[in-house]
CSV table of C-alpha atoms in Angstrom, one decimal:
chain,number,residue,atom,x,y,z
V,119,MET,CA,-75.0,145.7,70.1
V,120,VAL,CA,-74.0,142.8,68.0
V,121,ASN,CA,-70.4,142.9,66.7
V,122,LEU,CA,-70.6,142.5,63.0
V,123,VAL,CA,-67.1,140.8,62.8
V,124,ALA,CA,-67.6,138.4,65.7
V,125,ILE,CA,-71.0,137.3,64.4
V,126,GLN,CA,-69.3,136.0,61.3
V,127,GLN,CA,-66.9,133.7,63.2
V,128,PRO,CA,-69.3,130.6,63.2
V,129,LEU,CA,-69.8,131.0,59.5
V,130,ILE,CA,-66.1,131.2,58.8
V,131,ILE,CA,-65.4,128.1,61.0
V,132,ARG,CA,-68.1,126.2,59.0
V,133,LEU,CA,-66.6,127.4,55.7
V,134,MET,CA,-63.1,126.3,56.8
V,135,LYS,CA,-64.4,122.9,57.7
V,136,MET,CA,-65.9,122.6,54.2
V,137,ALA,CA,-62.5,123.6,52.9
V,138,GLY,CA,-60.9,120.8,54.9
V,139,VAL,CA,-59.4,122.4,58.0
V,140,GLN,CA,-60.5,122.9,61.5
V,141,THR,CA,-59.0,124.4,64.7
V,142,HIS,CA,-56.8,122.4,67.1
V,143,ALA,CA,-54.8,123.7,70.1
V,144,VAL,CA,-51.3,122.4,70.8
V,145,GLU,CA,-49.4,122.8,74.1
V,146,ILE,CA,-45.9,123.9,73.1
V,147,GLU,CA,-44.7,124.0,76.7
V,148,PRO,CA,-46.3,124.6,80.0
V,149,GLY,CA,-48.0,128.0,79.8
V,150,THR,CA,-47.7,128.2,76.0
V,151,ILE,CA,-50.6,127.2,73.8
V,152,MET,CA,-50.6,127.7,70.0
V,153,ASN,CA,-53.7,127.4,67.9
V,154,PHE,CA,-53.5,125.7,64.5
V,155,TRP,CA,-56.0,125.1,61.7
V,156,VAL,CA,-55.1,121.6,60.5
V,157,PRO,CA,-56.4,119.1,58.0
V,158,LYS,CA,-59.6,117.8,59.6
V,159,GLU,CA,-58.8,114.2,58.6
V,160,THR,CA,-55.8,114.3,61.1
V,161,ILE,CA,-57.9,115.0,64.2
V,162,GLN,CA,-60.6,113.1,66.1
V,163,LYS,CA,-63.4,114.4,68.3
V,164,PRO,CA,-63.9,112.6,71.6
V,165,ASN,CA,-66.5,109.9,71.8
V,166,LYS,CA,-69.8,111.0,73.1
V,167,LYS,CA,-69.8,108.3,75.7
V,168,SER,CA,-66.3,109.3,76.8
V,169,LYS,CA,-65.7,111.5,79.8
V,170,THR,CA,-62.9,113.5,78.1
V,171,THR,CA,-63.6,116.5,75.9
V,172,VAL,CA,-60.0,116.6,74.5
V,173,VAL,CA,-59.6,116.6,70.7
V,174,THR,CA,-56.6,114.4,69.7
V,175,THR,CA,-54.6,113.7,66.6
V,176,ILE,CA,-55.2,110.3,65.0
V,177,ALA,CA,-53.1,110.5,61.8
V,178,PRO,CA,-50.3,112.9,62.8
V,179,LYS,CA,-48.2,112.3,59.7
V,180,PRO,CA,-50.0,114.0,56.8
V,181,GLU,CA,-50.1,111.9,53.6
V,182,LYS,CA,-50.1,115.0,51.3
V,183,PRO,CA,-47.4,117.5,50.9
V,184,VAL,CA,-47.5,120.1,53.6
V,185,VAL,CA,-48.0,123.9,53.2
V,186,VAL,CA,-47.8,126.2,56.2
V,187,LEU,CA,-49.4,129.6,55.9
V,188,VAL,CA,-48.1,132.2,58.4
V,189,HIS,CA,-50.1,135.4,58.9
V,190,GLY,CA,-49.0,139.0,59.4
V,191,PHE,CA,-49.5,141.5,62.3
V,192,ALA,CA,-53.0,142.9,61.6
V,193,ALA,CA,-55.0,139.7,61.6
V,194,GLU,CA,-55.0,136.1,62.7
V,195,GLY,CA,-54.4,133.1,60.4
V,196,ILE,CA,-57.8,132.5,58.9
V,197,ALA,CA,-58.6,136.1,58.3
V,198,THR,CA,-55.3,136.5,56.4
V,199,TRP,CA,-55.4,133.3,54.2
V,200,GLN,CA,-59.2,132.8,53.7
V,201,PHE,CA,-58.9,133.1,49.9
V,202,GLN,CA,-56.0,130.6,49.6
V,203,ILE,CA,-57.0,127.7,51.9
V,204,GLY,CA,-59.8,126.3,49.8
V,205,ALA,CA,-57.7,126.4,46.7
V,206,LEU,CA,-54.8,124.4,48.3
V,207,SER,CA,-56.5,122.0,50.7
V,208,LYS,CA,-57.7,119.6,48.0
V,209,GLN,CA,-54.2,118.7,47.0
V,210,TYR,CA,-52.1,119.6,50.1
V,211,SER,CA,-52.2,119.3,53.8
V,212,VAL,CA,-52.7,123.0,54.8
V,213,TYR,CA,-51.7,124.1,58.3
V,214,VAL,CA,-52.5,127.7,59.3
V,215,PRO,CA,-51.1,128.7,62.8
V,216,ASP,CA,-52.2,131.6,64.9
V,217,LEU,CA,-48.9,133.1,66.2
V,218,LEU,CA,-48.6,133.8,69.9
V,219,PHE,CA,-51.0,136.5,71.0
V,220,PHE,CA,-53.1,136.2,67.9
V,221,GLY,CA,-56.3,134.1,67.7
V,222,GLY,CA,-56.3,131.6,70.5
V,223,SER,CA,-52.5,131.4,71.0
V,224,ILE,CA,-51.1,132.5,74.3
V,225,SER,CA,-47.8,132.3,76.3
V,226,ASP,CA,-46.5,133.2,79.8
V,227,ASN,CA,-43.0,133.2,78.4
V,228,PRO,CA,-41.6,136.7,78.4
V,229,ASP,CA,-39.7,136.1,75.1
V,230,ARG,CA,-41.3,138.2,72.4
V,231,SER,CA,-38.8,137.7,69.6
V,232,PRO,CA,-39.5,136.3,66.1
V,233,THR,CA,-37.0,133.5,67.0
V,234,PHE,CA,-39.3,132.4,69.9
V,235,GLN,CA,-42.3,132.5,67.6
V,236,ALA,CA,-40.4,130.3,65.1
V,237,LYS,CA,-39.3,127.8,67.7
V,238,CYS,CA,-42.9,127.5,69.0
V,239,LEU,CA,-44.3,127.1,65.6
V,240,VAL,CA,-41.9,124.4,64.6
V,241,ARG,CA,-42.4,122.5,67.9
V,242,GLY,CA,-46.2,122.7,67.3
V,243,LEU,CA,-45.8,121.4,63.7
V,244,ARG,CA,-43.7,118.5,64.9
V,245,LYS,CA,-46.2,117.6,67.5
V,246,LEU,CA,-48.8,117.5,64.7
V,247,GLY,CA,-46.5,115.1,62.8
V,248,VAL,CA,-45.2,117.5,60.2
V,249,GLU,CA,-41.6,116.6,59.2
V,250,ARG,CA,-41.1,118.6,56.0
V,251,CYS,CA,-43.0,121.6,54.6
V,252,VAL,CA,-43.1,124.7,52.4
V,253,VAL,CA,-43.7,127.9,54.4
V,254,VAL,CA,-45.6,130.9,53.0
V,255,GLY,CA,-45.0,133.9,55.2
V,256,PHE,CA,-46.7,137.3,54.9
V,257,SER,CA,-45.2,140.5,56.5
V,258,TYR,CA,-44.5,139.7,60.2
V,259,GLY,CA,-45.1,136.0,59.3
V,260,GLY,CA,-42.4,136.3,56.7
V,261,MET,CA,-39.9,137.3,59.4
V,262,VAL,CA,-40.9,134.3,61.5
V,263,ALA,CA,-40.7,132.1,58.4
V,264,PHE,CA,-37.1,133.3,57.7
V,265,LYS,CA,-36.2,132.3,61.3
V,266,MET,CA,-37.8,128.9,60.8
V,267,ALA,CA,-35.7,128.3,57.6
V,268,GLU,CA,-32.5,129.5,59.3
V,269,LEU,CA,-32.9,127.4,62.4
V,270,TYR,CA,-34.5,124.3,60.9
V,271,PRO,CA,-33.3,123.8,57.3
V,272,GLU,CA,-34.0,120.1,57.6
V,273,MET,CA,-37.7,120.9,58.0
V,274,ILE,CA,-38.3,123.9,55.7
V,275,ARG,CA,-37.8,122.7,52.1
V,276,ALA,CA,-38.8,126.0,50.4
V,277,MET,CA,-40.3,129.4,51.2
V,278,VAL,CA,-42.6,132.0,49.7
V,279,VAL,CA,-42.3,135.4,51.3
V,280,SER,CA,-44.6,138.3,50.6
V,281,GLY,CA,-44.2,141.9,51.9
V,282,SER,CA,-41.5,141.0,54.5
V,283,ILE,CA,-37.8,141.4,55.2
V,284,LEU,CA,-35.1,139.4,56.9
V,285,ALA,CA,-34.9,141.7,59.9
V,286,MET,CA,-36.5,144.9,61.0
V,287,THR,CA,-33.4,147.0,61.5
V,288,ASP,CA,-33.2,150.5,63.1
V,289,SER,CA,-32.6,152.1,59.7
V,290,ILE,CA,-35.5,150.3,57.9
V,291,THR,CA,-37.9,151.1,60.8
V,292,GLU,CA,-37.0,154.8,60.8
V,293,LEU,CA,-37.1,155.1,57.0
V,294,THR,CA,-40.4,153.2,56.6
V,295,LEU,CA,-42.2,155.1,59.4
V,296,LYS,CA,-41.0,158.4,58.1
V,297,SER,CA,-42.1,157.7,54.5
V,298,LEU,CA,-45.6,156.7,55.8
V,299,GLY,CA,-46.0,159.5,58.2
V,300,PHE,CA,-46.2,157.5,61.5
V,301,SER,CA,-44.2,158.1,64.6
V,302,SER,CA,-43.9,154.5,65.8
V,303,SER,CA,-44.6,150.9,64.7
V,304,ALA,CA,-47.4,150.7,67.3
V,305,GLU,CA,-49.1,153.8,65.8
V,306,LEU,CA,-49.1,152.0,62.4
V,307,LEU,CA,-49.8,148.4,63.4
V,308,LEU,CA,-51.7,148.7,66.6
V,309,PRO,CA,-54.4,151.3,65.9
V,310,ASP,CA,-56.8,152.1,68.7
V,311,SER,CA,-59.3,154.2,66.8
V,312,VAL,CA,-61.4,154.0,63.6
V,313,ARG,CA,-59.2,156.7,62.2
V,314,GLY,CA,-56.0,154.8,62.9
V,315,LEU,CA,-57.4,151.6,61.3
V,316,LYS,CA,-58.4,153.5,58.2
V,317,ALA,CA,-54.9,154.9,58.0
V,318,LEU,CA,-53.4,151.4,58.2
V,319,LEU,CA,-55.7,150.1,55.5
V,320,SER,CA,-54.9,153.1,53.4
V,321,VAL,CA,-51.1,152.4,53.3
V,322,ALA,CA,-51.6,148.6,53.1
V,323,THR,CA,-53.7,148.5,50.0
V,324,HIS,CA,-53.3,149.8,46.4
V,325,ARG,CA,-57.0,150.4,45.8
V,326,LYS,CA,-58.7,152.5,48.5
V,327,LEU,CA,-61.3,150.5,50.3
V,328,TRP,CA,-64.4,151.8,51.9
V,329,PHE,CA,-66.2,150.3,54.9
V,330,PRO,CA,-68.6,151.9,57.3
V,331,ASP,CA,-67.2,153.1,60.6
V,332,ARG,CA,-69.2,150.6,62.5
V,333,LEU,CA,-67.3,147.7,60.7
V,334,HIS,CA,-64.0,149.3,61.5
V,335,LYS,CA,-64.9,149.6,65.2
V,336,ASP,CA,-66.0,146.0,65.4
V,337,TYR,CA,-62.9,144.8,63.6
V,338,LEU,CA,-60.7,146.7,66.2
V,339,GLU,CA,-62.5,145.0,69.0
V,340,VAL,CA,-62.1,141.5,67.6
V,341,MET,CA,-58.7,141.5,65.9
V,342,PHE,CA,-56.7,143.8,68.1
V,343,ASN,CA,-56.8,142.1,71.5
V,344,ASN,CA,-53.7,141.3,73.6
V,345,ARG,CA,-52.5,144.9,72.9
V,346,LYS,CA,-49.8,144.9,75.6
V,347,GLU,CA,-48.2,141.7,74.4
V,348,ARG,CA,-48.4,142.7,70.8
V,349,GLY,CA,-46.8,146.0,71.6
V,350,GLU,CA,-43.9,143.9,73.1
V,351,LEU,CA,-43.8,141.8,69.9
V,352,LEU,CA,-43.2,145.0,67.9
V,353,GLU,CA,-40.4,146.1,70.3
V,354,GLY,CA,-38.9,142.6,70.0
V,355,LEU,CA,-38.8,143.0,66.2
V,356,VAL,CA,-36.4,145.9,65.9
V,357,VAL,CA,-32.7,145.0,65.9
V,358,SER,CA,-29.6,147.2,65.6
V,359,ASN,CA,-28.0,147.6,62.2
V,360,LYS,CA,-24.7,146.4,63.5
V,361,ASP,CA,-26.2,143.1,64.8
V,362,VAL,CA,-27.6,142.0,61.4
V,363,THR,CA,-26.0,139.2,59.4
V,364,ILE,CA,-27.4,137.6,56.3
V,365,PRO,CA,-27.7,133.8,57.0
V,366,TYR,CA,-27.2,131.2,54.2
V,367,PHE,CA,-30.4,129.7,53.2
V,368,PRO,CA,-30.2,126.4,51.2
V,369,GLN,CA,-33.9,126.5,50.5
V,370,ARG,CA,-35.5,127.9,47.4
V,371,ILE,CA,-37.0,131.3,48.3
V,372,HIS,CA,-39.6,133.1,46.1
V,373,LEU,CA,-40.2,136.7,47.0
V,374,LEU,CA,-43.8,137.6,45.8
V,375,TRP,CA,-44.6,141.3,46.1
V,376,GLY,CA,-47.3,143.8,45.4
V,377,GLU,CA,-45.6,146.3,43.0
V,378,ASN,CA,-47.4,149.1,44.9
V,379,ASP,CA,-46.5,148.0,48.4
V,380,GLN,CA,-45.9,151.2,50.4
V,381,ILE,CA,-44.8,149.5,53.6
V,382,PHE,CA,-42.0,147.4,52.2
V,383,LYS,CA,-41.4,148.7,48.8
V,384,MET,CA,-40.5,146.7,45.7
V,385,GLU,CA,-36.9,148.0,45.9
V,386,LEU,CA,-36.5,146.2,49.3
V,387,ALA,CA,-37.5,142.9,47.6
V,388,GLN,CA,-35.0,143.4,44.8
V,389,ASN,CA,-32.2,144.2,47.3
V,390,MET,CA,-33.1,141.2,49.4
V,391,LYS,CA,-33.0,138.9,46.4
V,392,TRP,CA,-29.4,140.1,45.8
V,393,GLU,CA,-28.5,139.4,49.4
V,394,LEU,CA,-30.1,136.0,49.5
V,395,GLY,CA,-28.2,134.8,46.4
V,396,GLU,CA,-29.0,132.4,43.6
V,397,ASN,CA,-31.6,130.4,45.4
V,398,ALA,CA,-33.9,133.4,45.6
V,399,THR,CA,-36.3,134.7,42.9
V,400,VAL,CA,-38.5,137.8,43.0
V,401,GLU,CA,-41.8,138.5,41.3
V,402,GLY,CA,-44.0,141.6,41.4
V,403,ILE,CA,-47.8,141.6,41.0
V,404,PRO,CA,-49.1,144.8,39.5
V,405,LYS,CA,-52.0,146.9,40.9
V,406,ALA,CA,-51.5,145.4,44.4
V,407,GLY,CA,-50.1,146.8,47.7
V,408,HIS,CA,-48.9,145.2,50.9
V,409,LEU,CA,-52.1,143.0,51.1
V,410,VAL,CA,-51.4,141.4,47.8
V,411,HIS,CA,-52.9,138.1,48.8
V,412,ILE,CA,-56.2,139.8,49.6
V,413,GLU,CA,-56.3,142.4,46.8
V,414,ARG,CA,-55.1,140.0,44.0
V,415,PRO,CA,-55.7,136.4,45.4
V,416,TYR,CA,-56.0,134.8,41.9
V,417,SER,CA,-52.9,136.6,40.5
V,418,PHE,CA,-51.0,135.8,43.8
V,419,TYR,CA,-51.1,132.1,43.0
V,420,VAL,CA,-51.2,132.1,39.2
V,421,ASP,CA,-48.0,134.2,39.0
V,422,TYR,CA,-46.3,132.2,41.7
V,423,ASN,CA,-47.2,128.7,40.6
V,424,TYR,CA,-46.5,129.4,36.9
V,425,LYS,CA,-43.0,130.5,37.8
V,426,LEU,CA,-42.5,127.4,39.9
V,427,LEU,CA,-43.6,125.2,37.0
V,428,ILE,CA,-41.3,126.9,34.6
V,429,ARG,CA,-38.4,126.1,37.0
V,430,LYS,CA,-39.5,122.5,37.3
V,431,MET,CA,-39.8,122.2,33.5
V,432,ARG,CA,-36.2,123.5,33.1
V,433,LYS,CA,-35.1,120.8,35.4
V,434,LEU,CA,-37.1,118.3,33.4
V,435,ARG,CA,-35.4,119.6,30.2
V,436,PHE,CA,-32.0,118.8,31.8
V,437,ASN,CA,-33.2,115.3,32.8
V,438,LEU,CA,-34.5,114.7,29.3
V,439,GLU,CA,-31.3,115.8,27.6
V,440,VAL,CA,-29.3,113.5,29.8
V,441,ASN,CA,-31.6,110.5,30.0
V,442,GLY,CA,-34.0,110.8,27.1
V,443,GLY,CA,-31.8,111.8,24.3
V,444,ILE,CA,-33.6,115.1,23.7
V,445,LYS,CA,-31.4,118.1,23.1
V,446,GLU,CA,-32.0,120.7,20.4
V,447,GLU,CA,-35.7,119.7,20.1
V,448,PHE,CA,-36.6,121.3,23.5
V,449,GLN,CA,-37.8,124.9,23.1
V,450,GLU,CA,-38.7,127.3,25.8
V,451,ILE,CA,-41.3,129.9,24.6
V,452,GLU,CA,-41.0,133.1,26.7
V,453,GLY,CA,-44.3,133.9,28.5
V,454,ILE,CA,-46.0,130.8,27.1
V,455,GLY,CA,-44.3,127.7,28.2
V,456,PHE,CA,-42.4,124.8,26.6
V,457,LYS,CA,-42.7,122.7,23.5
V,458,PHE,CA,-40.4,119.8,22.5
V,459,ASN,CA,-40.4,116.8,20.2
V,460,LEU,CA,-39.8,113.3,21.2
V,461,PRO,CA,-37.6,111.5,18.7
V,462,GLY,CA,-38.3,107.8,18.0
V,463,HIS,CA,-35.0,106.8,19.6
V,464,ALA,CA,-35.8,108.5,23.0
V,465,ASP,CA,-35.5,106.3,26.1
V,466,LEU,CA,-39.3,106.4,26.9
V,467,GLU,CA,-38.9,104.5,30.1
V,468,ALA,CA,-36.5,107.1,31.5
V,469,LEU,CA,-38.7,109.8,29.9
V,470,ASP,CA,-41.8,108.6,31.7
V,471,SER,CA,-40.1,108.5,35.1
V,472,ASN,CA,-39.0,112.1,34.5
V,473,LEU,CA,-42.4,113.3,33.4
V,474,GLU,CA,-43.8,112.1,36.7
V,475,LEU,CA,-41.9,115.0,38.2
V,476,VAL,CA,-44.4,117.4,36.7
V,477,ASN,CA,-47.4,115.5,37.9
V,478,LEU,CA,-50.0,117.4,35.8
V,479,PRO,CA,-53.5,115.9,35.0
V,480,ASN,CA,-54.2,115.0,31.4
V,481,GLY,CA,-56.9,116.5,29.2
V,482,LYS,CA,-57.0,120.0,30.6
V,483,ASN,CA,-56.0,123.3,29.1
V,484,GLY,CA,-52.5,124.0,30.2
V,485,ASP,CA,-51.6,120.4,30.6
V,486,LEU,CA,-48.9,118.3,29.1
V,487,MET,CA,-50.2,116.3,26.2
V,488,GLU,CA,-48.4,113.4,24.6
V,489,THR,CA,-49.2,111.9,21.1
V,490,GLY,CA,-47.8,108.8,19.6
V,491,GLU,CA,-46.1,105.8,21.2
V,492,ARG,CA,-42.7,106.4,19.7
V,493,GLY,CA,-42.2,110.1,19.3
V,494,GLY,CA,-44.8,112.9,19.0
V,495,SER,CA,-44.8,116.2,20.9
V,496,LEU,CA,-45.4,117.6,24.3
V,497,ASP,CA,-46.8,121.1,24.9
V,498,LEU,CA,-47.1,123.2,28.0
V,499,ILE,CA,-49.1,126.4,27.7
V,500,SER,CA,-50.1,129.0,30.3
V,501,GLY,CA,-53.5,129.9,29.0
V,502,GLY,CA,-56.6,129.0,30.9
V,503,LEU,CA,-55.0,128.3,34.3
V,504,GLN,CA,-57.7,127.4,36.9
V,505,PHE,CA,-57.3,126.7,40.6
V,506,SER,CA,-57.2,123.0,40.0
V,507,LEU,CA,-54.2,123.5,37.8
V,508,ILE,CA,-52.7,126.0,40.1
V,509,SER,CA,-52.7,123.4,42.8
V,510,GLU,CA,-51.0,121.0,40.5
V,511,CYS,CA,-48.4,123.6,39.7
V,512,PHE,CA,-47.8,124.2,43.3
V,513,HIS,CA,-47.3,120.4,43.7
V,514,SER,CA,-44.4,120.7,41.2
V,515,LEU,CA,-42.4,122.5,43.9
V,516,ILE,CA,-43.0,120.3,46.8
V,517,SER,CA,-43.4,116.8,45.3
């Protein structure tokens, strides 16, 4: 009988190519292969006349800012980020790895820790020519992303973390499983029956989803392979409470949460923000659970990118006050944006150089609009945000 999930794979691959990414395997070390979805302009298929069938990189240093999307435990990269890739790939070089023992990634190394995943991921990215990037990590992928930022601060310039924590301690594990009614992490995250998968989806989503049992069964067959190794990954996650220390992260970290997350509750995000310090911000998305990026894909990026743009505009305000002679005329309107006047004596040369930091297109709703050669006004409003503008807002963080 045809597997309804597997039969969709060729279509997904074609759609991802249309979105600008395609799969590429990277040897991290002998015995360890990590699969990446990479910008298609950076790889070259072998010549038909050539004897080799190896796909090689031809432009390993991406020209656009790099965003790395790291998946969670219940699905591989493309299945996790399918709604975000297309929205970002037009403006950014999007890299989507399959962590070890997910998708096509394998290893004969016995290390099953998030640290090893992070090291392999960074080595793979470097082989692909990535020098600096913003990492977006979901759930298990968030723990790997935190390790990347801790070990390689020169590479990770900023982070977005959704539904994740710094470390899976004994106490958090016990409390989480008890509140959800599961006896072990494997029972929750490695279901072996339709009933088990339904239970996982029930606690991972805010809105109760219905799929036929046949689809649940087919999903189990495709997405939950390498069960032995994934069980070992779960064991490698848990650390003793006394062994946990909070690293210093120089990067900006935005915690983006579903307000109805039952696995890692909103309170955990608030506590983590306090632990991480002034570089961290937290934002909740209503009517969304653990799978916020799937339940509310549009809100996931509107809320996140608008907050980033507000921070960028505050930096611009400071620059304008120092270099452009604008002080009292700059007004922040809560929940809407910014409005400020340009006096005739403003240093427009310095002003123009600072406006380039925002890098928004002209003539769209939500843009910056300038009137007059010597003076006038600039307005930034949040209404009418579309994916094109969302991408531009995201650029304000990583440009």
